[in-house]
Amino acid sequence: MMKICSFKTLIIVVMVALLVLPVVGCAPKAPPPPPPPPPAGTLTVEPAKIDQAMLKGVLPALAKALGLPEAAAAGLPPQMGILAIPVKFKGTGWQPNEIVTVELVVPPDVAMKGLDRERGEDAVGIAFATTDDQGNFEVALERVSKVDWLLRGDFLPTMALDTKSLGNPLPNLVYTLRAVGEDTRAVATTTWDLQLTPPAAPPAEKPAEPGKLTFEAAEYTNAELGFSVKYPKDWAKQPPDTLLFYAASPAQVPVLFVDAEEAATFAEALKKSLEGAGGSGFKVVSEKETTLADGTKATAAAIEVTLRGFGAKAFALGTQKDNKWILVTVGTVELLAPYNEAKFSEIVHTLQFKK
């Protein structure tokens, strides 16, 4: 009896083995380990450092490219010089005919539009290159990337540069640049010293004594209409064209416009005057009644207008005399010089009439 049971047991074991063997033979093999990453090449950037001296040095060329007078270069924000500085990224030792992405690593405490840190993103792609058959590349940093990622600015729907958005460049830091091959395990890095942000402005000047101007003044007098206006002494008289008088600071902005126009309202007269001087897109931001030092009632307004293709802000004052509005306007292109309503108001309020 024991022998018969042993034989049956043996038969069962053999049958189970025959059933299991095909299954074992069909089991998938473990995948082979991934190939090692290709060797990463090198990455360099030229220039390796961009400082304020370099930025300011190219502002005259930039002003010319923008169609501005050479004197306006002094009023351009230094960070705009990056638009005129050629920047190149170079690499060697990459795979032939490979696409390499150059990324700017953004520190955690630096804001950057379009960067999704919740998804683990820590960099933005600022340039893209294709290597040659030797694995080398050279690529320039395009103007759009300079505006988007270095100046953190914007473009208008017309694709024109939004000059009002360029006041927030990257903070002054030594940044990491990262080159990434098609196999994202192939990575090379280098550093880039960017000093785009101008130094802090000096403390504001102390207010002048009551009744005393905060600036050394020159004076424009119109004998025919019987009035005068004072303005900073270092502002130079310009060809007036359609205006009665036109003066500009050494940097070409701010400017002073003096004019006289017939119109039903102050706003209509001011719009007519500025459009005659080449302006467009006139808009009154705020308007109020005011009184001149000689007791004359007047109207003052903060306005916006486009001059020579640039958005400008101004403070204007007007009063009627002999069916004409006498208009005094001080304005600036904020890209070149900040809007200072207190000072601009002080200038236009120097309007006086002969008794």
XYZ file of C-alpha atoms in Angstrom:
355
model
C 0.000 0.000 0.000
C 2.814 2.377 0.793
C 4.475 1.657 -2.553
C 1.267 2.338 -4.531
C 0.824 5.683 -2.776
C 4.424 6.634 -3.456
C 3.975 5.825 -7.154
C 0.809 7.935 -7.338
C 2.573 10.774 -5.609
C 5.406 10.594 -8.109
C 2.954 10.700 -11.031
C 1.249 13.811 -9.588
C 4.566 15.614 -9.083
C 5.607 14.887 -12.661
C 2.305 16.153 -14.046
C 2.504 19.372 -12.041
C 6.047 19.914 -13.244
C 4.968 19.434 -16.862
C 2.228 22.035 -16.397
C 4.471 24.578 -14.672
C 7.462 24.366 -16.988
C 5.790 26.064 -20.031
C 4.540 28.873 -17.810
C 7.993 29.424 -16.392
C 9.474 29.298 -19.857
C 7.048 32.001 -21.085
C 7.688 34.399 -18.162
C 9.093 37.741 -19.425
C 12.729 38.339 -18.872
C 13.833 41.275 -16.740
C 14.549 44.302 -18.973
C 18.195 45.061 -19.526
C 19.603 48.015 -17.598
C 19.374 51.358 -19.457
C 22.455 52.407 -21.360
C 24.691 54.882 -19.598
C 24.014 58.546 -20.429
C 26.040 59.991 -23.275
C 28.888 62.178 -22.109
C 27.820 65.784 -21.624
C 29.658 68.459 -23.529
C 30.726 71.886 -22.312
C 28.914 75.209 -21.952
C 30.333 78.734 -21.936
C 28.724 82.172 -22.176
C 30.165 85.383 -23.615
C 30.343 87.817 -21.935
C 30.598 85.925 -18.660
C 29.750 89.099 -16.709
C 27.454 91.991 -17.564
C 27.723 94.974 -15.230
C 26.424 98.533 -15.103
C 29.481 99.998 -16.852
C 28.998 97.665 -19.816
C 25.272 98.383 -19.970
C 25.718 102.155 -19.867
C 28.437 101.987 -22.513
C 26.028 100.751 -25.192
C 23.146 103.131 -24.407
C 24.118 105.690 -27.116
C 23.965 102.957 -29.759
C 20.653 101.752 -28.350
C 19.185 105.269 -28.380
C 20.162 105.596 -32.043
C 18.574 102.230 -32.847
C 15.361 103.370 -31.148
C 15.303 106.563 -33.190
C 16.023 108.775 -30.179
C 18.414 111.739 -30.031
C 21.883 110.812 -28.807
C 21.376 112.991 -25.735
C 18.456 110.761 -24.725
C 20.895 107.928 -23.966
C 21.615 109.463 -20.567
C 17.975 109.022 -19.616
C 17.617 105.388 -20.660
C 17.448 102.840 -17.819
C 20.833 101.049 -17.790
C 19.228 97.589 -17.893
C 17.974 98.334 -21.405
C 21.587 98.150 -22.554
C 21.247 94.349 -22.535
C 19.261 94.731 -25.770
C 22.391 96.068 -27.494
C 24.942 93.634 -26.008
C 25.578 90.491 -28.103
C 25.364 87.394 -25.886
C 26.533 83.999 -27.170
C 26.404 80.494 -25.744
C 28.970 77.982 -26.961
C 29.470 74.266 -26.403
C 31.754 71.420 -27.467
C 31.792 67.647 -27.004
C 28.075 67.011 -27.488
C 26.531 64.365 -29.728
C 26.608 65.215 -33.453
C 23.469 66.932 -34.790
C 21.922 67.079 -31.333
C 19.469 69.684 -30.060
C 20.832 71.354 -26.922
C 18.686 73.575 -24.697
C 20.339 76.362 -22.710
C 18.439 77.034 -19.487
C 18.645 79.820 -16.915
C 18.259 78.374 -13.434
C 16.017 80.707 -11.424
C 16.747 80.858 -7.668
C 13.755 79.979 -5.447
C 13.317 83.550 -4.196
C 13.327 85.121 -7.676
C 9.964 85.508 -9.426
C 9.697 84.438 -13.053
C 6.564 84.415 -15.188
C 5.609 81.053 -16.650
C 7.730 79.065 -14.195
C 5.634 76.377 -12.459
C 7.519 75.619 -9.268
C 4.716 73.350 -8.026
C 5.628 70.966 -10.823
C 9.281 71.106 -9.852
C 10.375 73.537 -12.560
C 13.472 75.529 -11.627
C 14.647 76.950 -14.953
C 13.499 78.589 -18.184
C 14.821 77.783 -21.638
C 16.496 80.883 -23.043
C 18.248 79.502 -26.149
C 18.170 76.423 -28.389
C 21.005 75.133 -30.552
C 21.726 72.238 -32.908
C 25.249 70.857 -32.809
C 27.303 70.341 -35.949
C 28.717 66.993 -37.061
C 31.554 67.468 -34.565
C 29.202 68.013 -31.619
C 29.863 71.765 -31.303
C 27.351 74.617 -31.148
C 27.165 78.401 -30.938
C 23.904 80.280 -30.469
C 22.995 83.912 -29.761
C 20.578 85.060 -27.086
C 17.666 86.541 -29.014
C 16.021 89.891 -28.231
C 12.735 88.224 -27.266
C 14.512 86.077 -24.663
C 16.322 89.117 -23.284
C 13.016 90.927 -22.805
C 11.118 87.905 -21.443
C 13.682 86.354 -19.104
C 16.335 88.983 -18.253
C 14.283 92.184 -18.200
C 11.105 90.291 -17.231
C 9.216 92.566 -19.608
C 6.373 92.168 -22.069
C 5.377 92.878 -25.638
C 2.237 94.656 -26.764
C -0.353 92.810 -28.912
C 1.292 94.490 -31.913
C 4.570 92.771 -30.892
C 6.084 96.168 -30.147
C 8.118 96.353 -26.956
C 6.056 97.459 -23.946
C 8.491 100.025 -22.579
C 6.490 100.420 -19.365
C 7.245 96.806 -18.392
C 11.038 97.036 -18.368
C 11.563 98.356 -14.856
C 11.851 94.960 -13.162
C 15.008 93.206 -14.416
C 16.503 90.147 -12.758
C 18.153 90.982 -9.431
C 21.919 91.239 -9.351
C 23.215 87.684 -8.848
C 25.586 85.061 -10.185
C 23.211 82.722 -12.014
C 23.645 79.111 -13.104
C 23.256 78.285 -16.781
C 22.453 74.707 -17.700
C 22.841 73.018 -21.094
C 20.702 69.899 -21.569
C 21.033 67.437 -24.440
C 18.310 65.351 -26.079
C 19.073 62.735 -23.435
C 18.210 64.883 -20.433
C 20.792 63.057 -18.337
C 23.510 64.825 -20.323
C 23.905 68.152 -18.523
C 26.622 70.801 -18.415
C 26.603 73.970 -16.318
C 28.398 77.283 -16.047
C 27.840 80.564 -14.187
C 26.729 83.965 -15.454
C 27.217 87.164 -13.457
C 24.358 89.567 -14.201
C 24.291 93.060 -12.692
C 21.243 94.464 -14.461
C 19.619 96.375 -11.617
C 20.845 99.967 -11.196
C 21.982 101.055 -7.728
C 19.372 102.534 -5.428
C 18.395 106.125 -6.131
C 19.778 108.799 -3.799
C 17.466 110.169 -1.095
C 14.854 112.629 -2.290
C 15.739 116.294 -2.097
C 14.414 118.256 0.843
C 11.324 120.315 -0.007
C 11.932 123.966 -0.722
C 10.894 126.708 1.628
C 7.310 127.919 1.124
C 7.104 130.241 -1.877
C 10.563 129.261 -3.140
C 11.110 127.065 -6.200
C 12.967 123.775 -5.841
C 14.947 124.483 -9.035
C 17.100 127.271 -10.417
C 14.832 128.856 -12.995
C 14.935 130.324 -16.468
C 11.889 132.197 -17.757
C 9.858 132.296 -20.949
C 7.869 135.497 -21.498
C 5.177 136.028 -24.105
C 4.689 139.765 -24.455
C 1.851 139.458 -26.978
C -0.373 137.381 -24.693
C 0.997 138.893 -21.499
C 2.220 135.892 -19.505
C 5.394 134.173 -18.345
C 6.439 130.660 -17.279
C 9.493 129.513 -15.347
C 11.332 126.229 -15.923
C 14.643 124.598 -14.864
C 17.608 126.652 -16.040
C 19.446 123.681 -17.563
C 16.538 122.900 -19.887
C 17.339 124.099 -23.403
C 15.009 125.872 -25.807
C 14.047 123.689 -28.784
C 12.543 124.533 -32.189
C 8.892 125.132 -31.236
C 7.276 123.952 -34.519
C 3.551 124.354 -33.783
C 4.033 125.448 -30.156
C 4.654 128.878 -28.673
C 7.613 127.545 -26.700
C 9.347 124.198 -26.235
C 12.206 123.362 -23.843
C 13.822 120.039 -22.951
C 16.093 118.746 -20.214
C 19.665 117.694 -21.128
C 18.431 114.097 -21.558
C 15.647 115.332 -23.912
C 12.976 114.438 -21.352
C 11.217 115.817 -19.374
C 9.977 118.552 -21.729
C 8.016 121.784 -21.392
C 5.328 122.730 -23.924
C 3.713 126.184 -23.894
C 0.861 126.861 -26.303
C -2.363 128.790 -26.890
C -5.442 127.245 -28.506
C -9.062 128.167 -29.126
C -11.471 125.489 -27.869
C -14.610 125.072 -25.800
C -12.914 123.226 -22.930
C -9.480 122.804 -21.401
C -9.308 119.132 -22.430
C -10.231 119.936 -26.037
C -7.620 122.693 -26.210
C -4.929 120.458 -24.727
C -5.761 117.588 -27.086
C -5.618 119.952 -30.073
C -2.240 121.331 -28.964
C -0.613 117.948 -28.361
C -1.929 116.446 -31.586
C -0.521 119.457 -33.409
C 2.857 118.630 -31.844
C 2.680 115.048 -33.165
C 0.943 113.344 -30.263
C -1.800 110.721 -30.389
C -3.886 108.636 -28.009
C -4.626 111.618 -25.748
C -6.255 110.658 -22.431
C -7.108 112.691 -19.321
C -6.294 110.630 -16.224
C -7.468 113.184 -13.660
C -8.569 116.817 -13.718
C -9.052 119.478 -11.039
C -9.501 123.202 -10.556
C -6.530 125.149 -9.216
C -5.355 128.703 -8.542
C -2.127 130.351 -9.708
C 0.106 132.399 -7.439
C -1.326 135.626 -8.896
C -4.882 134.510 -8.073
C -5.841 133.402 -11.593
C -8.247 130.452 -11.715
C -7.005 127.538 -13.830
C -7.557 123.859 -14.592
C -4.875 121.210 -14.071
C -4.783 117.613 -15.297
C -2.640 114.501 -15.341
C -2.658 113.093 -18.870
C -1.289 110.291 -21.022
C -0.319 110.623 -24.681
C 1.866 108.884 -27.257
C 4.775 110.935 -28.633
C 7.159 109.618 -31.309
C 5.839 106.140 -30.688
C 6.539 106.219 -26.948
C 3.965 106.334 -24.181
C 4.274 109.609 -22.262
C 2.796 110.962 -19.032
C 2.401 114.652 -18.350
C 0.939 117.248 -16.029
C -0.758 120.180 -17.710
C -2.368 123.448 -16.688
C -4.585 125.820 -18.620
C -6.522 129.027 -18.190
C -8.573 131.132 -20.595
C -7.559 134.602 -21.732
C -9.095 136.506 -24.637
C -10.962 133.438 -25.941
C -7.792 131.347 -25.926
C -6.585 128.670 -23.568
C -3.044 129.344 -22.380
C -1.564 125.862 -21.916
C 1.538 124.780 -20.000
C 2.488 121.093 -20.081
C 5.434 119.218 -18.583
C 5.788 115.580 -19.589
C 8.134 112.650 -19.841
C 8.579 109.228 -21.368
C 8.831 107.051 -18.257
C 11.216 104.689 -20.000
C 13.707 107.566 -20.139
C 12.903 109.624 -17.046
C 10.386 109.054 -14.227
C 7.114 110.934 -13.989
C 7.392 113.414 -11.106
C 3.985 115.001 -10.648
C 5.066 117.202 -7.744
C 7.863 118.817 -9.762
C 5.859 119.005 -12.988
C 2.994 120.670 -11.116
C 5.414 123.135 -9.557
C 6.673 124.143 -13.016
C 3.263 124.630 -14.653
C 2.034 126.624 -11.650
C 4.704 129.277 -12.328
C 2.398 130.600 -15.066
C 1.751 134.281 -14.323
C -0.106 137.049 -16.145
C 0.863 140.683 -16.348
C -1.534 142.911 -14.464
